[in-house]
């Protein structure tokens, strides 16, 4: 199978590593609008060759789109226009509802699978690609009824090759749940990073004291703004409500601290402790 | 050397593991107000024997205090009253200024070293103790001029045995910097956990989508309230100011999201990205 990966960053590059390891593709063609990223991807062996978007999609059996969500919304209709009759396109972005609406009337809509592999790191670019990124994680396929059985089967096979468990959601539902769990975490972390850099003037202290929990909590604040600004824009309504609740809860926390209400603080932290049970997955 | 560890939790237990491995102590005596924790610590070999506070400190050369900060403030003056002339007491708590004031006039103040090893996990109790917890991390010694040279040397040797780099700070300065870097991170994480549990009614979604960054950002929300409520109370003034700035920054983030201001969001996230450079420690 001839596979084209559009966007040779963390996700696209890490997929390339797994597909090559599994012998999933006879050839992996890479497309990236940044020539330097393309060259790096070629140099470190992620892809077999580089091509232009138009040239690559005309001969691809499977086209994996792993680019920022604003670009995906613009490019995917154009990609669908140009693919072969049997080709399958799969999108990897972190927002789905707007894209689903944009492509809903496209005559090749059934060639497209909207999906979201729930995996990542704070790093970007082809050199951030790593083996095992997707192993035992979850991939979401959205609006499966809009995709052909053949397209679905191919994408399910792709995720199986990556070692992922597939779950299914409506696009709107996806954007809601991912706002709660992923997007809010990123905002919390970005803002923690910005705040600590503002109030702690001595950078050496941040470095020395980072082992106290800061390092892990702020990890996501290293994420790329060119990936995240369009996500936050596209999913702004849902994120805004979730962020409002987060701010209200922080105000409550602050008021308990101001009144030195140890009982209230204990109650609140005990509630938060319940994430341990939820993340352990014990029913 | 006869070492007593008061508080057989994550920190006390992990210290015991390292001291035993290094042959630092001829005997490690454990004290814990919770009999079950004491029994566990004895059973898994963290300590050689259990004793009452009074009994153990009368015969200890080094007394390591690793208990919640409210208990430490009450117990340390009593411990100093009872120790042998040459014995050294070292405190491990996450707040320092209040304790420094409480002990400042004690006739055995020079036997005491106030310190804070910047290491931990979200887990608690003797069974959470792990090897290597302190390796290559930083330990802070506060108000070193108040401790005798002999006491300082012994505690510096202790931290060297744990594999830590020692830095020195004034107690008040410690509480300020640790509020910025550690205490604020914990509040951000506790509140993220509480918020997501509130708004995401389907726990299965939290579990499935946790790989999206939630899991690492919320890790600290699993921390023990009995450890954290007294820390937040004792350091409330400094924490409140830092938390206020965090809330203000989140409000700014929310307003940029509400107005779909991609440029503003990009600028803000690019500022946050600077934590990467700071945490890499490149000067």
Coordinates of C-alpha atoms in Angstrom, one line a residue:
Chain A
X1 CA 0.0 0.0 0.0
X2 CA 1.1 3.5 -0.9
X3 CA 0.8 5.7 2.1
X4 CA 1.1 9.5 2.1
X5 CA 1.6 11.3 5.4
X6 CA 0.7 15.0 5.3
X7 CA 2.4 16.8 8.2
X8 CA 5.7 15.3 9.4
X9 CA 5.5 16.4 13.0
X10 CA 5.3 14.4 16.2
X11 CA 2.1 12.5 15.2
X12 CA 2.8 12.1 11.5
X13 CA 6.4 11.1 12.2
X14 CA 5.5 8.7 15.0
X15 CA 2.9 7.0 12.7
X16 CA 5.6 6.6 10.0
X17 CA 7.9 4.8 12.5
X18 CA 5.2 2.3 13.4
X19 CA 4.0 1.7 9.8
X20 CA 7.5 1.0 8.7
X21 CA 8.2 -1.3 11.6
X22 CA 5.0 -3.3 10.9
X23 CA 5.5 -3.4 7.1
X24 CA 2.1 -1.7 6.7
X25 CA 3.2 0.4 3.7
X26 CA 5.2 -0.5 0.6
X27 CA 6.1 3.2 0.4
X28 CA 5.7 6.1 2.7
X29 CA 5.6 9.5 0.9
X30 CA 5.9 12.6 3.1
X31 CA 4.4 16.1 2.6
X32 CA 5.3 19.1 4.7
X33 CA 4.9 22.7 3.9
X34 CA 8.1 23.4 5.8
X35 CA 11.0 22.3 3.6
X36 CA 13.3 21.9 6.6
X37 CA 10.9 19.5 8.4
X38 CA 10.6 17.5 5.2
X39 CA 14.3 17.2 4.8
X40 CA 14.7 16.1 8.4
X41 CA 12.0 13.5 8.0
X42 CA 13.8 12.1 5.0
X43 CA 17.2 12.3 6.6
X44 CA 16.2 10.3 9.7
X45 CA 14.3 7.8 7.6
X46 CA 10.7 8.5 8.6
X47 CA 9.6 8.7 4.9
X48 CA 10.9 7.2 1.7
X49 CA 10.5 10.3 -0.4
X50 CA 9.1 13.8 -0.3
X51 CA 6.5 15.1 -2.7
X52 CA 4.1 18.0 -3.2
X53 CA 0.6 17.7 -1.8
X54 CA -0.9 17.4 -5.3
X55 CA 1.6 14.9 -6.6
X56 CA 1.5 12.6 -3.6
X57 CA -2.3 12.4 -3.1
X58 CA -2.9 11.4 -6.7
X59 CA -1.1 8.2 -6.2
X60 CA -1.8 7.3 -2.6
X61 CA -4.0 4.5 -1.3
X62 CA -4.1 6.0 2.2
X63 CA -3.6 9.6 3.1
X64 CA -2.9 10.4 6.7
X65 CA -3.5 14.1 7.6
X66 CA -1.6 15.2 10.7
X67 CA -1.5 19.0 10.4
X68 CA -2.9 21.8 12.6
X69 CA -6.7 21.8 12.7
X70 CA -7.1 25.1 10.8
X71 CA -5.0 23.8 7.9
X72 CA -6.9 20.5 8.0
X73 CA -10.2 22.3 7.6
X74 CA -8.9 24.0 4.5
X75 CA -6.9 21.2 3.0
X76 CA -9.1 18.1 3.5
X77 CA -11.8 19.2 1.0
X78 CA -9.1 19.9 -1.6
X79 CA -7.4 16.5 -0.8
X80 CA -10.7 14.7 -1.3
X81 CA -11.2 16.4 -4.7
X82 CA -7.9 15.0 -5.9
X83 CA -7.7 11.4 -4.6
X84 CA -8.2 8.2 -6.5
X85 CA -11.6 6.6 -6.4
X86 CA -10.6 3.9 -3.9
X87 CA -8.3 6.0 -1.7
X88 CA -8.9 6.6 2.0
X89 CA -8.2 9.8 3.9
X90 CA -7.9 9.9 7.7
X91 CA -7.6 13.1 9.8
X92 CA -5.8 13.1 13.1
X93 CA -6.8 16.5 14.6
X94 CA -7.9 17.4 18.1
X95 CA -11.2 19.1 17.0
X96 CA -13.8 17.4 14.9
X97 CA -17.2 19.0 14.8
X98 CA -16.3 22.0 12.5
X99 CA -14.4 19.8 10.1
X100 CA -17.3 17.3 10.0
X101 CA -19.6 20.1 8.9
X102 CA -17.2 21.4 6.3
X103 CA -16.9 17.9 4.6
X104 CA -20.5 16.7 5.2
X105 CA -21.7 17.4 1.6
X106 CA -18.5 16.4 -0.2
X107 CA -19.1 13.7 -2.8
X108 CA -16.2 11.7 -1.5
X109 CA -17.2 12.1 2.2
X110 CA -17.3 8.3 2.6
X111 CA -13.6 8.0 1.6
X112 CA -12.8 10.1 4.7
X113 CA -12.5 8.9 8.3
X114 CA -12.4 11.5 11.1
X115 CA -10.3 10.3 14.0
X116 CA -8.2 11.4 16.9
X117 CA -5.4 9.3 18.4
X118 CA -5.2 10.3 22.1
X119 CA -1.4 10.4 22.4
X120 CA 1.3 13.0 22.2
X121 CA 4.1 14.7 24.0
X122 CA 5.0 18.3 24.5
X123 CA 7.5 18.1 21.6
X124 CA 7.0 19.0 18.0
X125 CA 8.5 18.4 14.6
X126 CA 9.8 15.3 12.9
X127 CA 12.7 14.8 15.3
X128 CA 10.1 14.5 18.1
X129 CA 8.7 11.4 16.5
X130 CA 9.1 8.4 18.8
X131 CA 8.5 4.7 18.7
X132 CA 5.7 3.4 20.9
X133 CA 3.9 6.7 21.2
X134 CA 0.5 5.1 20.6
X135 CA 0.9 1.8 22.3
X136 CA -2.1 0.9 24.5
X137 CA -3.7 4.3 24.1
X138 CA -7.1 5.1 22.8
X139 CA -8.1 6.4 19.3
X140 CA -11.5 8.0 18.7
X141 CA -13.3 7.6 15.3
X142 CA -16.0 10.2 14.9
X143 CA -19.2 9.9 12.9
X144 CA -18.3 6.4 11.6
X145 CA -21.7 6.1 9.7
X146 CA -20.4 8.8 7.3
X147 CA -17.4 6.7 6.2
X148 CA -17.6 3.6 3.9
X149 CA -17.0 0.2 5.4
X150 CA -13.8 -0.2 3.5
X151 CA -12.4 3.2 4.7
X152 CA -13.4 2.3 8.3
X153 CA -11.8 -1.1 8.1
X154 CA -8.5 0.4 6.7
X155 CA -8.3 3.0 9.5
X156 CA -9.2 0.5 12.2
X157 CA -6.4 -1.6 10.8
X158 CA -4.1 1.4 10.9
X159 CA -4.9 2.0 14.6
X160 CA -4.5 -1.7 15.4
X161 CA -1.0 -1.5 13.8
X162 CA -0.3 1.5 16.1
X163 CA -1.3 -0.7 19.1
X164 CA -4.4 1.5 19.9
X165 CA -7.9 0.6 21.1
X166 CA -10.6 2.3 19.0
X167 CA -13.7 3.9 20.5
X168 CA -16.5 5.7 18.6
X169 CA -18.1 9.0 19.2
X170 CA -20.2 11.6 17.5
X171 CA -18.0 14.6 16.4
X172 CA -19.8 17.1 18.7
X173 CA -19.6 14.7 21.6
X174 CA -15.8 14.3 20.9
X175 CA -15.2 18.0 21.0
X176 CA -17.1 18.3 24.3
X177 CA -15.2 15.5 26.1
X178 CA -11.8 16.4 24.7
X179 CA -12.3 20.0 25.8
X180 CA -13.0 18.8 29.3
X181 CA -10.1 16.4 29.6
X182 CA -7.4 17.6 27.1
X183 CA -7.9 21.2 26.2
X184 CA -8.6 22.4 29.7
X185 CA -5.4 20.6 31.0
X186 CA -3.4 22.4 28.3
X187 CA -4.8 25.8 29.3
X188 CA -4.2 25.1 33.0
X189 CA -0.6 24.2 32.2
X190 CA 0.1 27.0 29.7
X191 CA -1.1 29.5 32.3
X192 CA 0.8 27.9 35.1
X193 CA 4.0 28.2 33.1
X194 CA 3.3 31.9 32.2
X195 CA 2.4 32.7 35.8
X196 CA 5.4 31.2 37.4
X197 CA 7.7 32.8 34.8
X198 CA 6.1 36.2 35.7
X199 CA 6.2 35.9 39.5
X200 CA 9.5 34.0 40.0
X201 CA 12.0 36.5 38.7
X202 CA 15.0 34.2 39.5
X203 CA 15.0 31.5 36.8
X204 CA 17.5 29.5 38.8
X205 CA 14.9 28.9 41.5
X206 CA 12.4 27.6 39.0
X207 CA 15.1 25.1 37.8
X208 CA 16.2 24.1 41.3
X209 CA 12.7 23.7 42.7
X210 CA 11.0 22.1 39.6
X211 CA 11.2 18.6 41.2
X212 CA 8.5 19.7 43.6
X213 CA 5.7 18.9 41.0
X214 CA 6.1 21.9 38.8
X215 CA 8.0 20.0 36.1
X216 CA 5.2 17.5 35.4
X217 CA 2.3 19.9 35.9
X218 CA 3.9 22.4 33.5
X219 CA 5.0 19.9 30.9
X220 CA 2.1 20.7 28.5
X221 CA 3.1 24.4 28.6
X222 CA 5.9 23.5 26.2
X223 CA 3.4 22.6 23.5
X224 CA 3.4 24.4 20.2
X225 CA 1.2 27.5 19.8
X226 CA 0.8 26.9 16.1
X227 CA -0.9 23.6 16.9
X228 CA -2.9 24.9 19.9
X229 CA -4.2 28.4 18.8
X230 CA -6.4 26.9 16.1
X231 CA -7.7 24.1 18.4
X232 CA -8.7 26.7 21.0
X233 CA -10.3 28.9 18.4
X234 CA -12.3 26.0 16.8
X235 CA -13.5 24.6 20.1
X236 CA -13.9 28.0 21.9
X237 CA -17.5 27.7 23.0
X238 CA -17.1 24.4 24.9
X239 CA -13.7 25.3 26.3
X240 CA -14.9 28.7 27.6
X241 CA -17.5 27.1 29.7
X242 CA -15.1 24.5 31.1
X243 CA -12.5 27.2 31.8
X244 CA -15.1 29.3 33.5
X245 CA -15.8 26.4 35.9
X246 CA -12.1 25.9 36.5
X247 CA -11.7 29.6 37.4
X248 CA -14.7 29.5 39.7
X249 CA -13.2 26.5 41.5
X250 CA -9.9 28.2 41.8
X251 CA -11.6 31.3 43.4
X252 CA -13.3 28.9 45.9
X253 CA -9.9 27.4 46.7
X254 CA -8.4 30.9 47.1
X255 CA -11.2 32.0 49.4
X256 CA -10.6 28.8 51.6
X257 CA -6.9 29.6 51.7
X258 CA -7.6 33.3 52.6
X259 CA -9.8 32.2 55.5
X260 CA -7.3 29.4 56.5
X261 CA -10.2 27.0 56.4
X262 CA -8.4 23.7 56.8
X263 CA -11.6 21.7 56.8
X264 CA -12.9 23.2 53.6
X265 CA -9.5 22.7 51.9
X266 CA -9.4 19.1 53.1
X267 CA -12.9 18.5 51.7
X268 CA -11.9 20.0 48.4
X269 CA -8.7 18.1 48.0
X270 CA -10.4 14.8 49.0
X271 CA -12.8 15.4 46.2
X272 CA -9.9 15.9 43.8
X273 CA -8.3 12.8 45.1
X274 CA -11.1 10.8 43.4
X275 CA -9.2 11.1 40.1
X276 CA -6.9 8.4 41.4
X277 CA -9.8 5.9 41.4
X278 CA -11.1 7.1 38.0
X279 CA -7.6 7.0 36.3
X280 CA -7.0 3.5 37.7
X281 CA -10.0 2.5 35.7
X282 CA -11.6 0.5 38.5
X283 CA -15.3 0.2 37.8
Chain B
X1 CA 24.9 6.1 64.2
X2 CA 21.5 5.6 65.7
X3 CA 18.9 7.2 63.5
X4 CA 15.3 7.8 64.3
X5 CA 12.8 8.6 61.6
X6 CA 9.6 10.3 62.8
X7 CA 6.9 9.8 60.2
X8 CA 7.2 6.7 58.1
X9 CA 5.5 8.0 54.9
X10 CA 6.8 8.6 51.4
X11 CA 9.7 10.8 52.5
X12 CA 10.6 9.1 55.8
X13 CA 10.4 5.7 54.2
X14 CA 12.4 6.6 51.1
X15 CA 15.1 8.1 53.3
X16 CA 15.2 4.9 55.3
X17 CA 15.8 2.9 52.1
X18 CA 18.8 5.0 51.1
X19 CA 20.3 5.1 54.5
X20 CA 20.2 1.4 54.8
X21 CA 21.6 0.9 51.3
X22 CA 24.5 3.3 52.1
X23 CA 25.2 1.8 55.6
X24 CA 24.7 5.3 57.0
X25 CA 23.0 4.1 60.2
X26 CA 23.8 1.2 62.5
X27 CA 20.2 1.1 63.5
X28 CA 17.0 2.8 62.1
X29 CA 14.3 3.3 64.6
X30 CA 10.8 4.3 63.3
X31 CA 8.1 6.4 65.0
X32 CA 4.6 6.8 63.5
X33 CA 1.4 7.9 65.3
X34 CA -0.5 5.5 63.0
X35 CA 0.2 1.9 64.3
X36 CA -0.7 0.4 60.9
X37 CA 1.9 2.6 59.1
X38 CA 4.5 1.6 61.7
X39 CA 3.7 -2.1 61.3
X40 CA 3.9 -1.8 57.5
X41 CA 7.3 0.0 57.7
X42 CA 8.6 -2.7 60.0
X43 CA 7.2 -5.5 57.8
X44 CA 8.8 -4.2 54.6
X45 CA 12.1 -3.6 56.3
X46 CA 12.2 0.1 56.2
X47 CA 13.1 0.3 59.9
X48 CA 14.8 -2.0 62.4
X49 CA 12.3 -1.4 65.2
X50 CA 9.4 0.8 66.2
X51 CA 9.4 2.9 69.3
X52 CA 7.5 5.7 71.0
X53 CA 8.6 9.2 70.2
X54 CA 9.9 9.8 73.7
X55 CA 11.8 6.5 73.9
X56 CA 13.4 6.8 70.5
X57 CA 14.6 10.4 70.7
X58 CA 16.3 9.9 74.0
X59 CA 18.8 7.5 72.4
X60 CA 19.1 8.8 68.8
X61 CA 22.1 10.5 67.3
X62 CA 20.1 11.8 64.3
X63 CA 16.4 12.5 64.3
X64 CA 14.7 12.9 61.0
X65 CA 11.3 14.6 61.2
X66 CA 9.1 13.8 58.1
X67 CA 5.6 14.6 59.3
X68 CA 2.9 17.1 58.2
X69 CA 4.0 20.7 58.8
X70 CA 1.3 21.4 61.5
X71 CA 2.5 18.5 63.5
X72 CA 6.2 19.4 63.0
X73 CA 5.6 22.9 64.4
X74 CA 4.1 21.3 67.6
X75 CA 6.5 18.4 67.9
X76 CA 9.9 19.8 67.1
X77 CA 10.2 22.0 70.3
X78 CA 9.2 18.9 72.3
X79 CA 11.8 16.8 70.5
X80 CA 14.5 19.3 71.1
X81 CA 13.7 19.3 74.8
X82 CA 14.3 15.6 75.0
X83 CA 17.3 14.9 72.8
X84 CA 20.9 14.1 73.9
X85 CA 23.4 17.0 74.0
X86 CA 25.1 15.9 70.8
X87 CA 22.0 14.8 68.8
X88 CA 21.0 16.5 65.6
X89 CA 17.4 17.0 64.5
X90 CA 16.5 17.7 60.8
X91 CA 13.1 18.8 59.6
X92 CA 11.8 17.9 56.0
X93 CA 8.7 20.0 55.7
X94 CA 7.5 22.1 52.8
X95 CA 7.0 25.3 54.9
X96 CA 9.8 26.8 57.0
X97 CA 9.3 30.4 58.1
X98 CA 6.6 29.7 60.8
X99 CA 8.7 26.8 62.2
X100 CA 11.8 28.9 62.2
X101 CA 10.1 31.5 64.4
X102 CA 8.7 28.9 66.8
X103 CA 12.1 27.4 67.5
X104 CA 14.2 30.6 67.2
X105 CA 14.6 31.0 71.0
X106 CA 15.0 27.3 71.9
X107 CA 18.2 26.6 73.9
X108 CA 18.9 23.7 71.5
X109 CA 18.2 25.6 68.3
X110 CA 21.7 24.9 67.1
X111 CA 21.1 21.2 67.2
X112 CA 18.3 21.7 64.6
X113 CA 18.6 22.0 60.8
X114 CA 15.6 23.2 58.9
X115 CA 15.6 21.6 55.4
X116 CA 13.4 20.6 52.5
X117 CA 14.3 17.9 50.0
X118 CA 12.6 18.9 46.7
X119 CA 11.4 15.4 45.8
X120 CA 8.2 13.4 46.1
X121 CA 5.4 11.6 44.3
X122 CA 1.7 11.8 44.6
X123 CA 1.6 8.7 46.8
X124 CA 1.6 8.4 50.6
X125 CA 2.4 6.0 53.4
X126 CA 5.3 3.6 54.0
X127 CA 4.4 1.4 51.0
X128 CA 4.9 4.5 48.7
X129 CA 8.6 4.7 49.7
X130 CA 10.9 4.2 46.7
X131 CA 14.6 3.8 46.0
X132 CA 16.2 6.7 44.1
X133 CA 13.5 9.3 45.0
X134 CA 16.1 11.9 45.9
X135 CA 18.8 11.2 43.3
X136 CA 20.1 14.3 41.5
X137 CA 17.4 16.5 43.1
X138 CA 17.9 19.6 45.2
X139 CA 17.6 19.9 49.0
X140 CA 17.2 23.3 50.6
X141 CA 18.8 24.1 54.0
X142 CA 17.2 27.2 55.6
X143 CA 18.8 29.6 58.0
X144 CA 22.0 27.7 58.2
X145 CA 23.6 30.3 60.5
X146 CA 21.2 29.1 63.3
X147 CA 22.6 25.5 63.2
X148 CA 25.9 24.4 64.6
X149 CA 28.6 23.4 62.2
X150 CA 28.4 19.8 63.4
X151 CA 24.7 19.7 62.8
X152 CA 25.1 21.2 59.4
X153 CA 27.9 18.8 58.4
X154 CA 25.8 15.8 59.5
X155 CA 22.7 16.9 57.5
X156 CA 24.8 17.8 54.5
X157 CA 26.3 14.3 54.7
X158 CA 22.8 12.9 54.9
X159 CA 21.7 14.7 51.7
X160 CA 24.9 13.6 50.0
X161 CA 24.0 10.1 50.9
X162 CA 20.6 10.6 49.3
X163 CA 22.3 11.9 46.2
X164 CA 21.1 15.4 46.5
X165 CA 22.6 18.8 45.7
X166 CA 22.2 21.2 48.7
X167 CA 21.3 24.9 48.3
X168 CA 20.8 27.4 51.0
X169 CA 18.1 30.0 51.6
X170 CA 16.5 32.1 54.3
X171 CA 13.3 30.5 55.6
X172 CA 11.1 33.3 54.4
X173 CA 12.6 33.3 51.0
X174 CA 12.1 29.5 50.9
X175 CA 8.4 29.8 51.6
X176 CA 8.1 32.4 48.9
X177 CA 9.8 30.5 46.1
X178 CA 8.3 27.2 47.0
X179 CA 4.8 28.8 47.0
X180 CA 5.5 30.0 43.4
X181 CA 6.9 26.8 42.1
X182 CA 5.5 23.9 44.2
X183 CA 2.4 25.0 46.1
X184 CA 0.8 26.8 43.1
X185 CA 1.3 23.7 40.9
X186 CA -0.5 21.6 43.5
X187 CA -3.5 23.9 43.6
X188 CA -3.6 24.1 39.8
X189 CA -3.7 20.3 39.7
X190 CA -6.1 19.7 42.6
X191 CA -8.5 22.1 41.0
X192 CA -8.1 20.6 37.6
X193 CA -9.0 17.2 39.0
X194 CA -12.0 18.5 40.9
X195 CA -13.3 20.5 37.9
X196 CA -13.0 17.6 35.4
X197 CA -14.7 15.2 37.8
X198 CA -17.5 17.8 38.1
X199 CA -18.1 18.6 34.4
X200 CA -17.3 15.2 32.9
X201 CA -20.1 13.0 34.2
X202 CA -18.9 9.9 32.3
X203 CA -15.9 8.6 34.2
X204 CA -15.1 6.2 31.4
X205 CA -14.4 9.2 29.1
X206 CA -11.9 10.6 31.6
X207 CA -10.2 7.2 31.7
X208 CA -10.2 6.8 27.9
X209 CA -9.0 10.4 27.1
X210 CA -6.5 10.8 29.9
X211 CA -3.6 10.1 27.6
X212 CA -4.2 13.6 26.1
X213 CA -2.2 15.3 28.8
X214 CA -4.7 15.1 31.6
X215 CA -3.0 12.3 33.3
X216 CA 0.3 14.1 33.9
X217 CA -1.3 17.5 34.6
X218 CA -3.6 16.0 37.2
X219 CA -1.0 13.8 38.9
X220 CA -0.5 16.0 41.9
X221 CA -4.3 16.1 42.5
X222 CA -3.8 12.6 44.0
X223 CA -1.7 14.1 46.8
X224 CA -2.8 13.7 50.5
X225 CA -5.0 16.4 52.0
X226 CA -3.6 15.7 55.5
X227 CA -0.2 16.7 54.2
X228 CA -1.4 19.6 52.1
X229 CA -4.1 21.4 54.2
X230 CA -1.5 22.5 56.8
X231 CA 1.0 23.6 54.1
X232 CA -1.6 25.8 52.4
X233 CA -2.7 27.2 55.8
X234 CA 0.9 28.0 57.0
X235 CA 1.9 29.6 53.7
X236 CA -1.5 31.1 52.9
X237 CA -0.4 34.8 52.5
X238 CA 2.2 34.1 49.8
X239 CA 0.1 31.4 48.1
X240 CA -2.9 33.6 47.9
X241 CA -1.0 36.3 45.9
X242 CA 0.4 33.8 43.5
X243 CA -3.0 32.1 43.1
X244 CA -4.6 35.5 42.4
X245 CA -2.1 36.1 39.6
X246 CA -2.8 32.6 38.2
X247 CA -6.6 33.3 38.2
X248 CA -6.0 36.7 36.5
X249 CA -3.9 35.0 33.8
X250 CA -6.6 32.4 33.3
X251 CA -9.2 35.1 32.9
X252 CA -7.1 36.8 30.3
X253 CA -6.7 33.4 28.5
X254 CA -10.5 33.0 28.7
X255 CA -11.2 36.4 27.2
X256 CA -8.8 35.7 24.3
X257 CA -10.7 32.4 23.7
X258 CA -14.0 34.1 23.9
X259 CA -12.9 36.6 21.3
X260 CA -11.2 33.9 19.2
X261 CA -8.1 36.0 19.2
X262 CA -5.6 33.6 17.7
X263 CA -2.8 36.1 17.7
X264 CA -3.3 36.9 21.4
X265 CA -3.5 33.2 22.3
X266 CA -0.3 32.5 20.3
X267 CA 1.5 35.3 22.1
X268 CA 0.5 34.0 25.5
X269 CA 1.4 30.4 24.7
X270 CA 4.7 31.5 23.2
X271 CA 5.5 33.2 26.6
X272 CA 4.6 30.0 28.4
X273 CA 6.8 28.0 26.1
X274 CA 9.8 29.7 27.7
X275 CA 9.5 27.2 30.6
X276 CA 11.3 24.7 28.3
X277 CA 14.4 26.8 28.2
X278 CA 14.3 27.5 32.0
X279 CA 13.7 23.8 32.9
X280 CA 16.5 22.8 30.5
X281 CA 18.7 24.9 32.7
X282 CA 20.6 26.5 29.9
X283 CA 22.0 29.8 31.1

